[in-house]
Amino acid sequence: MEDGSLMNGGDFLFGVGLKSNKETNDFLRCLWARMAATFGKLAWQYSPLRIGNTIIVGIACIGENTHLNIKLTYKQKGCVASIDFDPEGTYDHDTLHRQLKKCVKEALLPEKYIRKVFGKGKLDKCISFQKKSRKNFSIEGDTITIKVLGYDDEDCATMFQAQIHQVCNFLTFDTLRYITLSNTLTEEIRQNHNFITRLIDSKTGEVTGEVEKNKMYQNLVVSDRMADYIDSYLDRPYGYEEHFSNFDKSVQLFAQGVRNEELSGIATGLPEPYAEQANVAYMSALEIITLGDKEPETCKCCGQMRYSIARRVTDLANAAIEGWGEFVKGY
């Protein structure tokens, strides 16, 4: 990284010379936080527009009558070479120049300003968990707490939203119940459709009992294995280009399948074909989780890569339950 010195072309043009996508994202997140701290305000009108190797980010309001038109210039994809602030409104040139230069220099050292917080979220009112805690994660009742890293309160809140939904996906995979936060459509539907579910013996087909559907979401238990995985997931540095492993992506789709399967059994009057969407999500989850099972082959005729998706999925199904490969082929 360079030192934020001025470049030719304008008084508010600063060279930064970033070398990677991660450096660029960390720099910009930290820069917005440092600007908010410096000016006491940073309100955005985002209007990103790419012209050649320049991206016009939008307009940042830093005072009652002062705003900045901000542009980023790239020399290589994902790596900011310079940032240009074009001020308008009422401002003192020298003071604003000094403040922006200071913000840029601070943002070039983001590790000095990163901080760890523990954000809390409320789950769907129907859901409750037994207590489980790890270094970066805890859950008890309808409250879930996760570690996030950010540069100010707003950045931490953004990162919390980015991470909490994936943690809910992991919990869905672990409990086979769709886990979601409060104030969602799923929560509203559950509140209005708490019908009786019959419990059926899988071997005899006989009804063994009944339970209110929403009670199936209470007193849930997170397995130790999943708690450990969530903890390690939250410990990873955030990868802007490829943050999710194949397992993580598969779990995302599996969770959507669980949600749609649940909604398919409720007479909501909604037009979506939830059962079909559930099947598609489940099959897609299987396809992704098998991506590393076999190396792709090269077609002798056209030279294209052959990934053998259907074969990988049916092999996985047969490995789990004998004979299920043929059943899965039907989808």
Coordinates of C-alpha atoms in Angstrom, one line a residue:
M1 CA 0.0 0.0 0.0
E2 CA 1.1 3.6 -0.6
D3 CA 0.9 6.4 1.9
G4 CA -2.1 8.2 0.6
S5 CA 0.0 10.9 -1.1
L6 CA -1.6 13.2 -3.6
M7 CA -1.6 12.3 -7.3
N8 CA -1.7 14.7 -10.2
G9 CA -5.2 15.3 -11.5
G10 CA -7.0 17.1 -8.6
D11 CA -6.6 18.4 -5.1
F12 CA -8.8 15.6 -3.7
L13 CA -7.4 12.7 -5.7
F14 CA -5.5 10.2 -3.5
G15 CA -3.4 7.3 -4.6
V16 CA -3.7 4.1 -2.6
G17 CA -2.2 1.4 -4.7
L18 CA -4.1 -1.6 -3.2
K19 CA -3.0 -5.1 -4.3
S20 CA -5.9 -7.4 -3.7
N21 CA -9.7 -7.6 -3.5
K22 CA -9.5 -8.1 0.3
E23 CA -7.2 -5.0 0.8
T24 CA -9.7 -3.0 -1.3
N25 CA -12.8 -4.1 0.6
D26 CA -11.1 -3.6 4.0
F27 CA -9.8 -0.2 3.0
L28 CA -13.3 1.0 1.8
R29 CA -15.1 -0.3 4.9
C30 CA -12.6 1.3 7.1
L31 CA -12.6 4.6 5.1
W32 CA -16.4 5.0 5.4
A33 CA -16.1 4.4 9.1
R34 CA -13.2 6.9 9.5
M35 CA -15.1 9.5 7.5
A36 CA -18.2 9.1 9.7
A37 CA -16.1 9.5 12.8
T38 CA -14.3 12.6 11.4
F39 CA -17.3 14.5 10.0
G40 CA -19.9 13.2 12.5
K41 CA -22.1 12.2 9.6
L42 CA -21.9 10.0 6.4
A43 CA -25.2 9.6 4.6
W44 CA -25.1 7.9 1.2
Q45 CA -26.9 8.1 -2.1
Y46 CA -25.4 5.1 -3.8
S47 CA -25.5 5.2 -7.6
P48 CA -22.6 3.0 -8.7
L49 CA -21.7 3.3 -12.4
R50 CA -18.7 1.8 -14.2
I51 CA -17.0 3.8 -17.0
G52 CA -13.9 2.0 -18.2
N53 CA -11.5 1.5 -15.2
T54 CA -13.4 4.0 -13.1
I55 CA -16.4 3.3 -10.8
I56 CA -18.5 6.3 -9.7
V57 CA -19.6 5.2 -6.2
G58 CA -22.2 7.9 -5.5
I59 CA -22.7 10.9 -3.3
A60 CA -21.7 11.0 0.3
C61 CA -23.2 13.8 2.5
I62 CA -20.8 14.9 5.2
G63 CA -22.5 18.0 6.5
E64 CA -25.7 20.0 6.2
N65 CA -24.5 21.7 3.0
T66 CA -21.5 19.6 2.0
H67 CA -21.4 16.5 -0.1
L68 CA -18.7 14.5 -2.0
N69 CA -19.0 12.9 -5.4
I70 CA -16.7 9.8 -5.0
K71 CA -15.0 7.9 -7.7
L72 CA -12.6 4.9 -7.6
T73 CA -10.0 4.0 -10.2
Y74 CA -8.7 0.5 -10.8
K75 CA -5.5 -0.7 -12.5
Q76 CA -6.5 -4.3 -12.1
K77 CA -9.8 -5.9 -11.3
G78 CA -10.9 -5.6 -7.6
C79 CA -7.9 -3.5 -6.6
V80 CA -8.4 0.3 -6.1
A81 CA -5.5 2.4 -7.4
S82 CA -6.9 5.8 -6.4
I83 CA -9.9 7.5 -4.9
D84 CA -11.2 10.9 -6.0
F85 CA -13.4 13.1 -3.8
D86 CA -15.2 15.9 -5.7
P87 CA -16.7 18.2 -3.1
E88 CA -19.7 20.5 -3.6
G89 CA -21.6 22.9 -1.3
T90 CA -20.1 24.8 1.6
Y91 CA -16.7 23.9 2.8
D92 CA -13.2 25.2 3.6
H93 CA -10.8 23.8 1.0
D94 CA -7.7 23.4 3.1
T95 CA -9.6 21.9 6.1
L96 CA -11.5 19.4 4.0
H97 CA -8.4 18.4 2.2
R98 CA -6.6 17.8 5.4
Q99 CA -9.5 15.8 6.9
L100 CA -9.9 13.6 3.8
K101 CA -6.2 12.9 3.6
K102 CA -6.2 11.9 7.2
C103 CA -9.1 9.5 6.6
V104 CA -7.4 7.9 3.7
K105 CA -4.2 7.4 5.6
E106 CA -6.1 5.8 8.5
A107 CA -8.0 3.5 6.2
L108 CA -4.8 2.3 4.7
L109 CA -4.1 0.7 8.1
P110 CA -7.5 -1.0 8.8
E111 CA -6.1 -3.4 11.4
K112 CA -5.7 -0.4 13.8
Y113 CA -9.4 0.3 13.7
I114 CA -11.0 -3.1 13.4
R115 CA -12.9 -4.1 16.6
K116 CA -14.7 -7.2 17.8
V117 CA -18.3 -7.0 19.0
F118 CA -20.9 -9.6 19.9
G119 CA -24.2 -9.0 18.2
K120 CA -27.5 -10.4 19.4
G121 CA -30.5 -11.4 17.4
K122 CA -34.0 -12.6 18.3
L123 CA -35.3 -15.8 16.7
D124 CA -38.8 -16.5 15.5
K125 CA -41.1 -16.5 18.5
C126 CA -42.0 -20.2 17.9
I127 CA -38.3 -21.2 18.3
S128 CA -36.3 -21.9 21.5
F129 CA -33.0 -23.6 22.1
Q130 CA -31.3 -25.2 25.0
K131 CA -28.2 -23.3 26.0
K132 CA -25.1 -23.9 23.9
S133 CA -22.0 -21.7 23.8
R134 CA -18.6 -21.5 22.2
K135 CA -15.9 -18.8 21.9
N136 CA -17.6 -17.0 19.0
F137 CA -21.2 -18.1 19.3
S138 CA -23.9 -18.8 21.9
I139 CA -27.6 -19.5 21.9
E140 CA -30.2 -19.8 24.6
G141 CA -34.0 -19.6 24.4
D142 CA -34.8 -17.3 21.4
T143 CA -31.6 -15.3 21.6
I144 CA -28.5 -15.9 19.4
T145 CA -25.2 -14.2 19.9
I146 CA -22.3 -14.2 17.4
K147 CA -19.0 -12.5 17.0
V148 CA -18.5 -10.0 14.2
L149 CA -15.6 -7.7 13.3
G150 CA -16.2 -4.2 12.0
Y151 CA -14.9 -0.6 11.9
D152 CA -17.8 1.2 13.6
D153 CA -21.3 0.4 14.8
E154 CA -22.9 0.6 11.3
D155 CA -20.2 -1.7 9.8
C156 CA -20.6 -4.2 12.6
A157 CA -24.4 -4.2 12.1
T158 CA -23.9 -4.9 8.4
M159 CA -21.5 -7.8 9.1
F160 CA -23.9 -9.2 11.7
Q161 CA -26.6 -9.4 9.1
A162 CA -24.2 -11.0 6.6
Q163 CA -23.2 -13.7 9.1
I164 CA -26.4 -14.4 11.1
H165 CA -28.4 -15.7 8.2
Q166 CA -25.7 -18.3 7.5
V167 CA -25.6 -19.3 11.1
C168 CA -29.4 -19.8 11.0
N169 CA -28.8 -22.0 7.9
F170 CA -26.3 -24.2 9.9
L171 CA -28.9 -24.5 12.7
T172 CA -31.5 -25.5 10.2
F173 CA -29.3 -28.2 8.9
D174 CA -28.5 -29.5 12.4
T175 CA -32.1 -29.5 13.7
L176 CA -34.0 -30.2 10.5
R177 CA -36.3 -27.2 11.5
Y178 CA -36.2 -24.0 9.6
I179 CA -34.5 -21.5 11.9
T180 CA -35.1 -17.9 11.1
L181 CA -35.0 -14.5 12.9
S182 CA -38.1 -12.7 14.2
N183 CA -40.3 -10.4 12.1
T184 CA -40.3 -12.6 9.0
L185 CA -43.0 -14.0 6.8
T186 CA -42.3 -17.5 8.0
E187 CA -42.8 -16.4 11.6
E188 CA -46.1 -14.8 10.7
I189 CA -47.3 -17.9 8.9
R190 CA -46.3 -20.1 11.8
Q191 CA -48.2 -17.9 14.3
N192 CA -51.4 -18.1 12.1
H193 CA -51.2 -21.8 11.3
N194 CA -50.3 -23.7 14.4
F195 CA -52.1 -27.0 13.5
I196 CA -51.8 -30.4 15.0
T197 CA -49.2 -32.7 13.6
R198 CA -49.5 -36.5 13.8
L199 CA -46.5 -38.5 14.8
I200 CA -46.2 -41.7 12.7
D201 CA -44.0 -44.7 13.2
S202 CA -41.7 -44.9 10.2
K203 CA -41.8 -48.8 10.2
T204 CA -45.4 -49.6 10.9
G205 CA -47.1 -46.4 9.6
E206 CA -49.2 -46.3 12.8
V207 CA -50.0 -42.9 14.5
T208 CA -48.1 -42.8 17.8
G209 CA -49.1 -39.4 19.0
E210 CA -50.0 -35.8 18.2
V211 CA -48.2 -32.5 18.9
E212 CA -48.9 -28.9 18.1
K213 CA -46.7 -28.0 15.2
N214 CA -45.0 -25.0 16.7
K215 CA -44.0 -27.1 19.8
M216 CA -41.7 -29.0 17.4
Y217 CA -39.6 -25.8 17.4
Q218 CA -39.2 -25.5 21.1
N219 CA -36.4 -26.7 23.4
L220 CA -34.1 -27.6 20.4
V221 CA -30.6 -28.8 20.9
V222 CA -27.5 -27.8 18.9
S223 CA -25.2 -30.7 18.4
D224 CA -21.6 -30.3 19.7
R225 CA -20.3 -31.0 16.2
M226 CA -22.3 -28.2 14.7
A227 CA -21.5 -25.8 17.5
D228 CA -17.8 -26.4 16.8
Y229 CA -18.3 -25.8 13.1
I230 CA -20.2 -22.6 13.6
D231 CA -17.5 -21.4 16.0
S232 CA -14.8 -22.1 13.4
Y233 CA -16.9 -20.5 10.6
L234 CA -17.1 -17.3 12.6
D235 CA -13.4 -17.4 13.3
R236 CA -12.5 -17.3 9.5
P237 CA -11.3 -14.0 8.1
Y238 CA -14.2 -12.7 5.9
G239 CA -13.5 -13.7 2.3
Y240 CA -15.1 -11.2 0.0
E241 CA -14.6 -13.2 -3.2
E242 CA -15.2 -16.7 -1.9
H243 CA -16.3 -16.8 1.7
F244 CA -18.4 -19.9 1.6
S245 CA -17.1 -23.5 1.2
N246 CA -19.1 -26.0 -0.8
F247 CA -20.5 -27.3 2.4
D248 CA -21.7 -23.8 3.4
K249 CA -23.3 -23.3 0.0
S250 CA -25.0 -26.7 0.2
V251 CA -26.4 -25.9 3.6
Q252 CA -27.8 -22.6 2.3
L253 CA -29.8 -24.5 -0.3
F254 CA -30.8 -27.2 2.1
A255 CA -32.2 -24.6 4.5
Q256 CA -34.3 -23.2 1.6
G257 CA -35.6 -26.7 1.0
V258 CA -36.6 -27.1 4.6
R259 CA -38.4 -23.8 4.6
N260 CA -40.3 -24.5 1.3
E261 CA -41.2 -28.0 2.5
E262 CA -42.7 -26.6 5.6
L263 CA -44.6 -23.9 3.7
S264 CA -45.9 -26.5 1.2
G265 CA -47.8 -28.2 4.0
I266 CA -49.6 -25.0 5.1
A267 CA -52.7 -23.8 3.3
T268 CA -51.5 -20.2 3.0
G269 CA -53.2 -19.3 -0.2
L270 CA -49.8 -18.1 -1.5
P271 CA -49.2 -18.9 -5.2
E272 CA -45.6 -20.2 -4.9
P273 CA -45.2 -23.9 -5.7
Y274 CA -43.3 -24.5 -2.5
A275 CA -43.1 -28.3 -2.8
E276 CA -41.4 -28.1 -6.2
Q277 CA -39.1 -25.4 -4.9
A278 CA -38.2 -27.6 -2.0
N279 CA -37.2 -30.5 -4.3
V280 CA -35.1 -28.2 -6.5
A281 CA -33.3 -26.8 -3.4
Y282 CA -32.6 -30.3 -2.0
M283 CA -31.3 -31.6 -5.3
S284 CA -29.1 -28.5 -5.8
A285 CA -27.7 -28.9 -2.3
L286 CA -26.7 -32.5 -3.2
E287 CA -25.1 -31.3 -6.4
I288 CA -22.9 -28.8 -4.7
I289 CA -21.8 -31.0 -1.8
T290 CA -20.5 -33.6 -4.3
L291 CA -18.4 -31.1 -6.3
G292 CA -15.2 -32.3 -4.8
D293 CA -16.0 -36.0 -5.0
K294 CA -14.7 -36.6 -8.5
E295 CA -12.3 -34.8 -10.8
P296 CA -14.0 -33.6 -13.9
E297 CA -13.3 -35.4 -17.1
T298 CA -12.5 -33.9 -20.5
C299 CA -14.9 -34.8 -23.4
K300 CA -12.9 -36.5 -26.2
C301 CA -15.2 -35.0 -28.8
C302 CA -15.6 -31.3 -27.8
G303 CA -12.8 -30.8 -25.2
Q304 CA -15.3 -29.4 -22.7
M305 CA -15.2 -30.4 -19.0
R306 CA -17.7 -33.1 -18.0
Y307 CA -18.6 -32.9 -14.3
S308 CA -20.9 -36.0 -14.1
I309 CA -23.3 -34.2 -11.8
A310 CA -26.1 -36.9 -12.0
R311 CA -23.6 -39.7 -11.3
R312 CA -22.0 -37.9 -8.3
V313 CA -25.5 -37.3 -6.8
T314 CA -26.7 -40.9 -7.3
D315 CA -23.5 -42.3 -5.9
L316 CA -23.9 -40.1 -2.8
A317 CA -27.5 -41.2 -2.3
N318 CA -26.5 -44.9 -2.7
A319 CA -23.7 -44.4 -0.2
A320 CA -26.1 -43.0 2.3
I321 CA -29.0 -45.4 1.8
E322 CA -28.8 -48.4 -0.4
G323 CA -31.1 -48.1 -3.4
W324 CA -31.7 -44.4 -3.1
G325 CA -29.7 -43.6 -6.1
E326 CA -32.5 -44.9 -8.4
F327 CA -35.0 -42.9 -6.4
V328 CA -33.0 -39.7 -6.7
K329 CA -32.6 -40.2 -10.5
G330 CA -36.4 -39.5 -10.8
Y331 CA -35.6 -35.9 -9.9

